[in-house]
Amino acid sequence: MEDEPATEILHATYRALCDHGYANLTVQDIAAEADRSTASIHYHYDDKDQLFVAFLDYLYDRYTERLADVDEGSPRDRLDALFDVSFDDGPDGPQQAFRTAMLEVTAQAPYDDAIRDRLAEFDELLFEQLRETIADGVETGVFDDRVDPAVAAEFLTATITGAHTREVAAGAPSDRLYAALTEYTERHLLAAGSTGVAD
Amino acid sequence: MEDEPATEILHATYRALCDHGYANLTVQDIAAEADRSTASIHYHYDDKDQLFVAFLDYLYDRYTERLADVDEGSPRDRLDALFDVSFDDGPDGPQQAFRTAMLEVTAQAPYDDAIRDRLAEFDELLFEQLRETIADGVETGVFDDRVDPAVAAEFLTATITGAHTREVAAGAPSDRLYAALTEYTERHLLAAGSTGVAD
């Protein structure tokens, strides 16, 4: 996956997915977006399914990198940064179109083990980062020691997932939710008297 | 929609949806489940889309009734009952199969205005019941008066939605989440010194 053409194809897959959605996505669409022949796509990937799993792995690597960038600052700062990453697809992201397609992929997961395994990895990664950040906050006394990091991380993972589902399916804007996450952090997680901001 | 045969067809749609998923569901499947001819289904509904919208309306009516039953007891009791309704599909529900199919329907919403409108209604109904219950708790002093009912309801609606998505797509069991909802209620919503239980 280090070679340039394969990466180009994955970038084209991203754009084609945003344009066409998942159910209607064809190797032809991806080839057109990459300005290549379908034969040259098939040189790298046997079929759409194999290409798509490679695409999910690529997204996972990008996601890992973005979450890994959130390793500096106080637990409160890192938690805020995790929320930012969760509600922003990056500068190249036509957010709504991508989320719409990814919800189709999510609905496909129960019928496709390869997709399901990847989505479970995404879920686990977000959960673990949240859990570690909250545990760090509890240990250092910034967060309330009555908070169970795993329970809070479970809660926040569900909330972030649900915000994405609702935005796509019911047109519920996620900015109000973002405000609610901040309130949750301040009232539920922070220890009494702490602002969570590093001195 | 008062007549018996139409209701029978909607019951059969529920069972066929659980068995076949949404994408693969046909009028033939529903006819087989109802032990009727496809012609007799078409007597009531022009096509699968029209039948399915009627099915969503039927689910909405049932959901409204179940939520309306949650009108007794203290705000804390009613909130718990809303969580129960949200995590239990009723005695006749093969829960996981139904949720799997409904996630497919959810992913279809951006491409289908009739489905999208119905799902937005479901979302709004849950949000409103949560908001009213929390507002009632704040007004009567059971819940902390720093809680903004709309913000908390937004948060909980996202959390419940996300718990369903994660259960289907990533195999995350929703029982841990249920514990987190209880913790959230006790630590975030209840006024200091209140148990929320009516005397």
Short mmCIF file of C-alpha atoms in Angstrom, two decimals:
data_model
loop_
_atom_site.label_atom_id
_atom_site.label_comp_id
_atom_site.label_asym_id
_atom_site.label_seq_id
_atom_site.Cartn_x
_atom_site.Cartn_y
_atom_site.Cartn_z
CA MET A 1 0.00 0.00 0.00
CA GLU A 2 3.05 2.24 -0.13
CA ASP A 3 2.97 2.74 -3.89
CA GLU A 4 1.74 5.99 -5.33
CA PRO A 5 -0.84 4.64 -7.84
CA ALA A 6 -2.66 2.64 -5.15
CA THR A 7 -2.87 5.73 -2.92
CA GLU A 8 -4.18 7.75 -5.88
CA ILE A 9 -6.89 5.13 -6.38
CA LEU A 10 -7.89 5.35 -2.70
CA HIS A 11 -8.14 9.15 -2.94
CA ALA A 12 -10.33 8.70 -6.02
CA THR A 13 -12.44 6.17 -4.09
CA TYR A 14 -13.08 8.82 -1.44
CA ARG A 15 -14.30 11.34 -4.03
CA ALA A 16 -16.35 8.77 -5.94
CA LEU A 17 -17.96 7.58 -2.70
CA CYS A 18 -19.01 11.14 -1.83
CA ASP A 19 -20.45 11.63 -5.34
CA HIS A 20 -22.25 8.32 -5.81
CA GLY A 21 -22.93 6.86 -2.35
CA TYR A 22 -21.90 3.31 -1.45
CA ALA A 23 -24.69 1.16 -2.92
CA ASN A 24 -24.28 2.66 -6.39
CA LEU A 25 -20.49 2.90 -6.37
CA THR A 26 -18.78 1.03 -9.22
CA VAL A 27 -15.16 0.43 -10.17
CA GLN A 28 -16.00 2.49 -13.29
CA ASP A 29 -16.91 5.49 -11.11
CA ILE A 30 -13.62 5.19 -9.26
CA ALA A 31 -11.68 4.80 -12.51
CA ALA A 32 -13.36 7.91 -13.93
CA GLU A 33 -12.53 9.87 -10.77
CA ALA A 34 -8.90 8.68 -10.89
CA ASP A 35 -8.69 9.40 -14.63
CA ARG A 36 -7.55 5.82 -15.23
CA SER A 37 -8.82 2.73 -17.01
CA THR A 38 -10.78 0.16 -15.02
CA ALA A 39 -8.07 -2.35 -16.08
CA SER A 40 -5.46 -0.33 -14.22
CA ILE A 41 -7.70 -0.37 -11.11
CA HIS A 42 -8.05 -4.14 -11.42
CA TYR A 43 -4.27 -4.41 -11.65
CA HIS A 44 -4.22 -3.30 -7.98
CA TYR A 45 -7.54 -4.68 -6.70
CA ASP A 46 -9.46 -7.76 -7.83
CA ASP A 47 -12.90 -6.27 -7.35
CA LYS A 48 -14.91 -3.49 -5.72
CA ASP A 49 -15.10 -5.37 -2.41
CA GLN A 50 -11.34 -5.80 -2.13
CA LEU A 51 -10.76 -2.16 -3.11
CA PHE A 52 -13.30 -1.02 -0.57
CA VAL A 53 -11.73 -2.95 2.29
CA ALA A 54 -8.36 -1.41 1.32
CA PHE A 55 -10.11 1.98 1.37
CA LEU A 56 -11.44 1.35 4.91
CA ASP A 57 -7.93 0.34 6.03
CA TYR A 58 -6.62 3.57 4.52
CA LEU A 59 -9.29 5.58 6.38
CA TYR A 60 -8.38 3.74 9.55
CA ASP A 61 -4.69 4.66 9.15
CA ARG A 62 -5.61 8.31 8.62
CA TYR A 63 -7.95 8.21 11.60
CA THR A 64 -5.22 6.64 13.77
CA GLU A 65 -2.82 9.39 12.76
CA ARG A 66 -5.33 12.12 13.53
CA LEU A 67 -6.17 10.63 16.91
CA ALA A 68 -2.45 10.10 17.65
CA ASP A 69 -1.93 13.84 17.09
CA VAL A 70 -4.18 14.34 20.11
CA ASP A 71 -1.44 13.27 22.52
CA GLU A 72 -0.47 16.68 23.86
CA GLY A 73 -1.95 18.97 26.47
CA SER A 74 -4.09 18.35 29.51
CA PRO A 75 -6.70 15.54 29.58
CA ARG A 76 -9.35 18.23 29.12
CA ASP A 77 -7.58 19.65 26.05
CA ARG A 78 -7.14 16.17 24.61
CA LEU A 79 -10.79 15.34 25.17
CA ASP A 80 -11.79 18.54 23.35
CA ALA A 81 -9.41 17.63 20.53
CA LEU A 82 -10.97 14.15 20.28
CA PHE A 83 -14.39 15.79 19.92
CA ASP A 84 -12.95 18.08 17.23
CA VAL A 85 -11.55 15.13 15.27
CA SER A 86 -14.90 13.34 15.61
CA PHE A 87 -16.88 16.23 14.18
CA ASP A 88 -14.54 17.32 11.44
CA ASP A 89 -13.55 15.17 8.48
CA GLY A 90 -10.52 17.26 7.66
CA PRO A 91 -9.95 20.02 5.13
CA ASP A 92 -10.65 17.78 2.13
CA GLY A 93 -13.92 16.43 3.47
CA PRO A 94 -17.28 17.15 1.89
CA GLN A 95 -18.56 16.15 5.31
CA GLN A 96 -22.24 15.48 4.72
CA ALA A 97 -21.75 13.46 1.51
CA PHE A 98 -19.04 11.35 3.12
CA ARG A 99 -21.09 10.69 6.26
CA THR A 100 -24.11 9.75 4.13
CA ALA A 101 -22.03 7.17 2.26
CA MET A 102 -20.43 5.88 5.47
CA LEU A 103 -23.87 5.34 7.01
CA GLU A 104 -24.66 3.10 4.02
CA VAL A 105 -21.43 1.23 4.69
CA THR A 106 -22.36 0.94 8.37
CA ALA A 107 -25.77 -0.54 7.49
CA GLN A 108 -23.95 -3.07 5.32
CA ALA A 109 -21.74 -4.25 8.18
CA PRO A 110 -24.07 -6.98 9.53
CA TYR A 111 -24.02 -8.60 6.08
CA ASP A 112 -20.28 -8.28 5.41
CA ASP A 113 -17.71 -9.55 7.90
CA ALA A 114 -14.78 -7.64 6.37
CA ILE A 115 -16.65 -4.32 6.70
CA ARG A 116 -17.96 -5.22 10.14
CA ASP A 117 -14.45 -6.02 11.43
CA ARG A 118 -13.13 -2.68 10.16
CA LEU A 119 -15.98 -0.67 11.64
CA ALA A 120 -15.51 -2.45 14.97
CA GLU A 121 -11.85 -1.34 14.84
CA PHE A 122 -12.85 2.30 14.27
CA ASP A 123 -15.28 2.05 17.16
CA GLU A 124 -12.70 0.44 19.45
CA LEU A 125 -10.07 3.03 18.56
CA LEU A 126 -12.30 5.97 19.48
CA PHE A 127 -13.47 4.21 22.64
CA GLU A 128 -9.88 3.45 23.75
CA GLN A 129 -8.65 7.00 23.14
CA LEU A 130 -11.56 8.40 25.12
CA ARG A 131 -11.09 5.87 27.91
CA GLU A 132 -7.33 6.52 28.22
CA THR A 133 -7.81 10.28 28.18
CA ILE A 134 -10.49 10.16 30.85
CA ALA A 135 -8.48 7.67 32.96
CA ASP A 136 -5.51 10.03 32.73
CA GLY A 137 -7.72 12.88 33.88
CA VAL A 138 -9.02 10.89 36.84
CA GLU A 139 -5.51 9.78 37.85
CA THR A 140 -4.14 13.31 37.75
CA GLY A 141 -7.09 14.65 39.71
CA VAL A 142 -8.42 16.89 36.93
CA PHE A 143 -11.48 14.70 36.49
CA ASP A 144 -13.81 13.60 39.27
CA ASP A 145 -12.63 10.31 40.79
CA ARG A 146 -16.20 8.98 40.86
CA VAL A 147 -16.06 8.80 37.04
CA ASP A 148 -15.55 5.28 35.68
CA PRO A 149 -13.43 5.91 32.54
CA ALA A 150 -14.80 2.88 30.65
CA VAL A 151 -18.42 3.81 31.38
CA ALA A 152 -17.88 7.45 30.37
CA ALA A 153 -15.98 6.42 27.21
CA GLU A 154 -18.77 4.00 26.28
CA PHE A 155 -21.27 6.78 26.73
CA LEU A 156 -19.31 9.30 24.65
CA THR A 157 -18.60 6.79 21.86
CA ALA A 158 -22.33 6.14 21.57
CA THR A 159 -23.11 9.86 21.65
CA ILE A 160 -20.63 10.70 18.87
CA THR A 161 -21.83 7.76 16.75
CA GLY A 162 -25.44 8.78 17.25
CA ALA A 163 -24.74 12.41 16.37
CA HIS A 164 -23.42 11.26 12.99
CA THR A 165 -26.37 8.94 12.36
CA ARG A 166 -28.89 11.65 13.29
CA GLU A 167 -27.19 14.28 11.18
CA VAL A 168 -27.42 12.11 8.08
CA ALA A 169 -30.77 10.40 8.62
CA ALA A 170 -32.88 12.94 10.48
CA GLY A 171 -31.16 16.20 9.53
CA ALA A 172 -30.25 16.95 13.17
CA PRO A 173 -27.32 19.39 13.09
CA SER A 174 -24.40 18.21 15.21
CA ASP A 175 -23.38 21.68 16.48
CA ARG A 176 -25.96 21.63 19.30
CA LEU A 177 -24.59 18.22 20.23
CA TYR A 178 -21.09 19.60 20.33
CA ALA A 179 -22.26 22.15 22.91
CA ALA A 180 -23.80 19.31 24.91
CA LEU A 181 -20.50 17.40 24.90
CA THR A 182 -18.73 20.44 26.31
CA GLU A 183 -21.36 20.77 29.02
CA TYR A 184 -21.04 17.07 29.83
CA THR A 185 -17.27 17.45 30.21
CA GLU A 186 -17.57 20.47 32.44
CA ARG A 187 -20.35 19.24 34.68
CA HIS A 188 -19.87 15.48 34.69
CA LEU A 189 -16.17 14.84 34.28
CA LEU A 190 -14.31 17.75 35.79
CA ALA A 191 -13.47 17.54 39.47
CA ALA A 192 -15.13 20.21 41.61
CA GLY A 193 -13.19 23.46 41.35
CA SER A 194 -11.11 22.31 38.38
CA THR A 195 -11.35 24.03 35.00
CA GLY A 196 -9.40 21.24 33.37
CA VAL A 197 -7.16 23.79 31.71
CA ALA A 198 -3.46 23.24 32.32
CA ASP A 199 -1.87 26.00 34.40
CA MET B 1 -55.64 1.89 8.10
CA GLU B 2 -58.32 0.67 10.56
CA ASP B 3 -59.19 -2.47 8.61
CA GLU B 4 -57.98 -5.84 9.77
CA PRO B 5 -56.32 -7.09 6.54
CA ALA B 6 -54.11 -4.01 6.26
CA THR B 7 -52.95 -4.43 9.87
CA GLU B 8 -52.23 -8.10 9.19
CA ILE B 9 -50.08 -7.07 6.22
CA LEU B 10 -48.15 -4.62 8.40
CA HIS B 11 -47.50 -7.34 10.99
CA ALA B 12 -46.28 -9.59 8.18
CA THR B 13 -44.04 -6.74 6.95
CA TYR B 14 -42.42 -6.61 10.38
CA ARG B 15 -41.64 -10.33 10.33
CA ALA B 16 -40.48 -10.30 6.69
CA LEU B 17 -38.22 -7.31 7.40
CA CYS B 18 -36.57 -9.16 10.30
CA ASP B 19 -36.06 -12.24 8.13
CA HIS B 20 -34.85 -10.62 4.90
CA GLY B 21 -33.47 -7.18 5.78
CA TYR B 22 -34.64 -4.05 3.98
CA ALA B 23 -32.62 -4.04 0.74
CA ASN B 24 -33.76 -7.56 -0.19
CA LEU B 25 -37.35 -7.24 1.00
CA THR B 26 -39.96 -7.90 -1.68
CA VAL B 27 -43.75 -7.78 -1.79
CA GLN B 28 -43.53 -11.56 -2.40
CA ASP B 29 -41.73 -12.03 0.94
CA ILE B 30 -44.41 -10.05 2.72
CA ALA B 31 -47.18 -11.97 0.92
CA ALA B 32 -45.57 -15.29 1.92
CA GLU B 33 -45.29 -14.14 5.54
CA ALA B 34 -48.94 -13.01 5.53
CA ASP B 35 -50.06 -16.21 3.80
CA ARG B 36 -51.74 -14.17 1.08
CA SER B 37 -51.36 -13.58 -2.64
CA THR B 38 -49.26 -10.63 -3.85
CA ALA B 39 -52.42 -9.45 -5.61
CA SER B 40 -54.19 -9.08 -2.28
CA ILE B 41 -51.24 -7.02 -0.98
CA HIS B 42 -51.44 -4.81 -4.06
CA TYR B 43 -55.14 -4.33 -3.40
CA HIS B 44 -54.09 -2.35 -0.30
CA TYR B 45 -50.73 -0.91 -1.40
CA ASP B 46 -49.56 0.07 -4.88
CA ASP B 47 -45.97 -1.00 -4.39
CA LYS B 48 -43.28 -1.85 -1.86
CA ASP B 49 -42.44 1.82 -1.25
CA GLN B 50 -46.03 2.76 -0.42
CA LEU B 51 -46.40 -0.29 1.83
CA PHE B 52 -43.16 0.51 3.58
CA VAL B 53 -44.15 4.10 4.33
CA ALA B 54 -47.44 2.77 5.77
CA PHE B 55 -45.35 0.36 7.84
CA LEU B 56 -43.22 3.23 9.21
CA ASP B 57 -46.41 5.14 10.08
CA TYR B 58 -47.68 2.05 11.89
CA LEU B 59 -44.38 1.78 13.83
CA TYR B 60 -44.65 5.47 14.67
CA ASP B 61 -48.16 4.99 16.06
CA ARG B 62 -46.99 2.08 18.21
CA TYR B 63 -43.97 4.07 19.36
CA THR B 64 -46.20 7.04 20.25
CA GLU B 65 -48.45 4.76 22.30
CA ARG B 66 -45.51 3.23 24.16
CA LEU B 67 -44.00 6.63 24.90
CA ALA B 68 -47.42 7.97 25.94
CA ASP B 69 -47.63 5.16 28.50
CA VAL B 70 -44.62 6.79 30.16
CA ASP B 71 -46.74 9.59 31.60
CA GLU B 72 -46.87 8.46 35.21
CA GLY B 73 -44.48 8.69 38.12
CA SER B 74 -41.71 11.11 38.96
CA PRO B 75 -39.54 12.70 36.23
CA ARG B 76 -36.78 10.26 37.23
CA ASP B 77 -39.13 7.27 36.86
CA ARG B 78 -40.35 8.56 33.51
CA LEU B 79 -36.81 9.07 32.27
CA ASP B 80 -35.95 5.49 33.25
CA ALA B 81 -39.08 4.29 31.48
CA LEU B 82 -38.07 6.22 28.32
CA PHE B 83 -34.70 4.45 28.42
CA ASP B 84 -36.50 1.12 28.82
CA VAL B 85 -38.72 1.79 25.81
CA SER B 86 -35.64 2.81 23.81
CA PHE B 87 -33.78 -0.40 24.54
CA ASP B 88 -36.61 -2.87 24.30
CA ASP B 89 -38.64 -3.53 21.16
CA GLY B 90 -41.48 -5.15 23.02
CA PRO B 91 -42.28 -8.80 23.67
CA ASP B 92 -42.71 -9.67 19.97
CA GLY B 93 -39.41 -8.14 18.87
CA PRO B 94 -36.49 -10.19 17.52
CA GLN B 95 -34.51 -7.13 18.55
CA GLN B 96 -31.22 -7.56 16.72
CA ALA B 97 -32.77 -8.53 13.37
CA PHE B 98 -35.20 -5.62 13.52
CA ARG B 99 -32.49 -3.11 14.42
CA THR B 100 -30.28 -4.43 11.62
CA ALA B 101 -33.06 -3.86 9.11
CA MET B 102 -33.90 -0.45 10.56
CA LEU B 103 -30.27 0.66 10.20
CA GLU B 104 -30.56 -0.17 6.49
CA VAL B 105 -33.72 1.93 6.36
CA THR B 106 -31.88 4.74 8.18
CA ALA B 107 -29.04 4.66 5.65
CA GLN B 108 -31.66 4.94 2.90
CA ALA B 109 -33.15 8.10 4.39
CA PRO B 110 -30.90 10.62 2.58
CA TYR B 111 -32.06 9.14 -0.74
CA ASP B 112 -35.76 8.89 0.08
CA ASP B 113 -37.74 11.89 1.35
CA ALA B 114 -40.71 9.84 2.60
CA ILE B 115 -38.43 7.67 4.76
CA ARG B 116 -36.38 10.66 5.88
CA ASP B 117 -39.50 12.56 6.99
CA ARG B 118 -40.69 9.56 9.04
CA LEU B 119 -37.33 8.98 10.70
CA ALA B 120 -37.11 12.69 11.56
CA GLU B 121 -40.52 12.30 13.26
CA PHE B 122 -39.29 9.35 15.34
CA ASP B 123 -36.22 11.37 16.32
CA GLU B 124 -38.28 14.44 17.21
CA LEU B 125 -40.73 12.39 19.28
CA LEU B 126 -37.99 10.87 21.43
CA PHE B 127 -36.26 14.24 21.77
CA GLU B 128 -39.47 15.98 22.83
CA GLN B 129 -40.41 13.33 25.43
CA LEU B 130 -36.92 13.53 26.91
CA ARG B 131 -36.96 17.34 26.87
CA GLU B 132 -40.38 17.57 28.54
CA THR B 133 -39.48 15.00 31.18
CA ILE B 134 -36.22 16.74 32.03
CA ALA B 135 -37.89 20.18 32.03
CA ASP B 136 -40.51 18.82 34.42
CA GLY B 137 -37.73 17.51 36.68
CA VAL B 138 -35.96 20.87 36.66
CA GLU B 139 -39.19 22.76 37.39
CA THR B 140 -40.10 20.52 40.31
CA GLY B 141 -36.58 20.72 41.74
CA VAL B 142 -35.78 17.01 41.32
CA PHE B 143 -33.23 17.78 38.62
CA ASP B 144 -30.41 20.28 38.91
CA ASP B 145 -31.53 23.73 37.74
CA ARG B 146 -28.27 24.23 35.84
CA VAL B 147 -29.42 21.55 33.38
CA ASP B 148 -30.71 22.91 30.07
CA PRO B 149 -33.48 20.44 29.17
CA ALA B 150 -33.04 20.88 25.40
CA VAL B 151 -29.27 20.37 25.56
CA ALA B 152 -29.60 17.29 27.78
CA ALA B 153 -32.36 15.85 25.56
CA GLU B 154 -30.24 16.42 22.45
CA PHE B 155 -27.40 14.61 24.14
CA LEU B 156 -29.51 11.64 25.23
CA THR B 157 -31.24 11.33 21.85
CA ALA B 158 -27.82 11.09 20.19
CA THR B 159 -26.60 8.58 22.79
CA ILE B 160 -29.60 6.29 22.36
CA THR B 161 -29.38 6.51 18.55
CA GLY B 162 -25.65 5.76 18.67
CA ALA B 163 -26.12 2.80 21.00
CA HIS B 164 -28.43 1.22 18.41
CA THR B 165 -26.05 1.92 15.52
CA ARG B 166 -23.06 0.52 17.43
CA GLU B 167 -24.93 -2.57 18.53
CA VAL B 168 -25.79 -3.47 14.94
CA ALA B 169 -22.64 -2.34 13.14
CA ALA B 170 -19.83 -2.90 15.62
CA GLY B 171 -21.34 -5.55 17.90
CA ALA B 172 -21.17 -3.24 20.93
CA PRO B 173 -23.71 -4.56 23.46
CA SER B 174 -26.08 -1.87 24.68
CA ASP B 175 -26.29 -3.09 28.31
CA ARG B 176 -23.08 -1.27 29.34
CA LEU B 177 -24.56 1.82 27.74
CA TYR B 178 -27.72 1.42 29.75
CA ALA B 179 -25.60 1.50 32.92
CA ALA B 180 -23.93 4.68 31.64
CA LEU B 181 -27.35 6.32 31.08
CA THR B 182 -28.30 5.58 34.67
CA GLU B 183 -25.01 7.05 35.90
CA TYR B 184 -25.57 10.13 33.75
CA THR B 185 -29.02 10.61 35.25
CA GLU B 186 -27.79 10.24 38.80
CA ARG B 187 -24.68 12.36 38.54
CA HIS B 188 -25.60 14.91 35.89
CA LEU B 189 -29.33 15.47 36.12
CA LEU B 190 -30.36 14.90 39.72
CA ALA B 191 -30.20 17.87 42.06
CA ALA B 192 -27.74 17.48 44.92
CA GLY B 193 -29.27 15.35 47.68
CA SER B 194 -32.18 14.17 45.54
CA THR B 195 -32.66 10.49 44.68
CA GLY B 196 -35.29 11.37 42.10
CA VAL B 197 -37.57 8.75 43.59
CA ALA B 198 -41.00 10.05 44.55
CA ASP B 199 -41.64 9.90 48.29
#
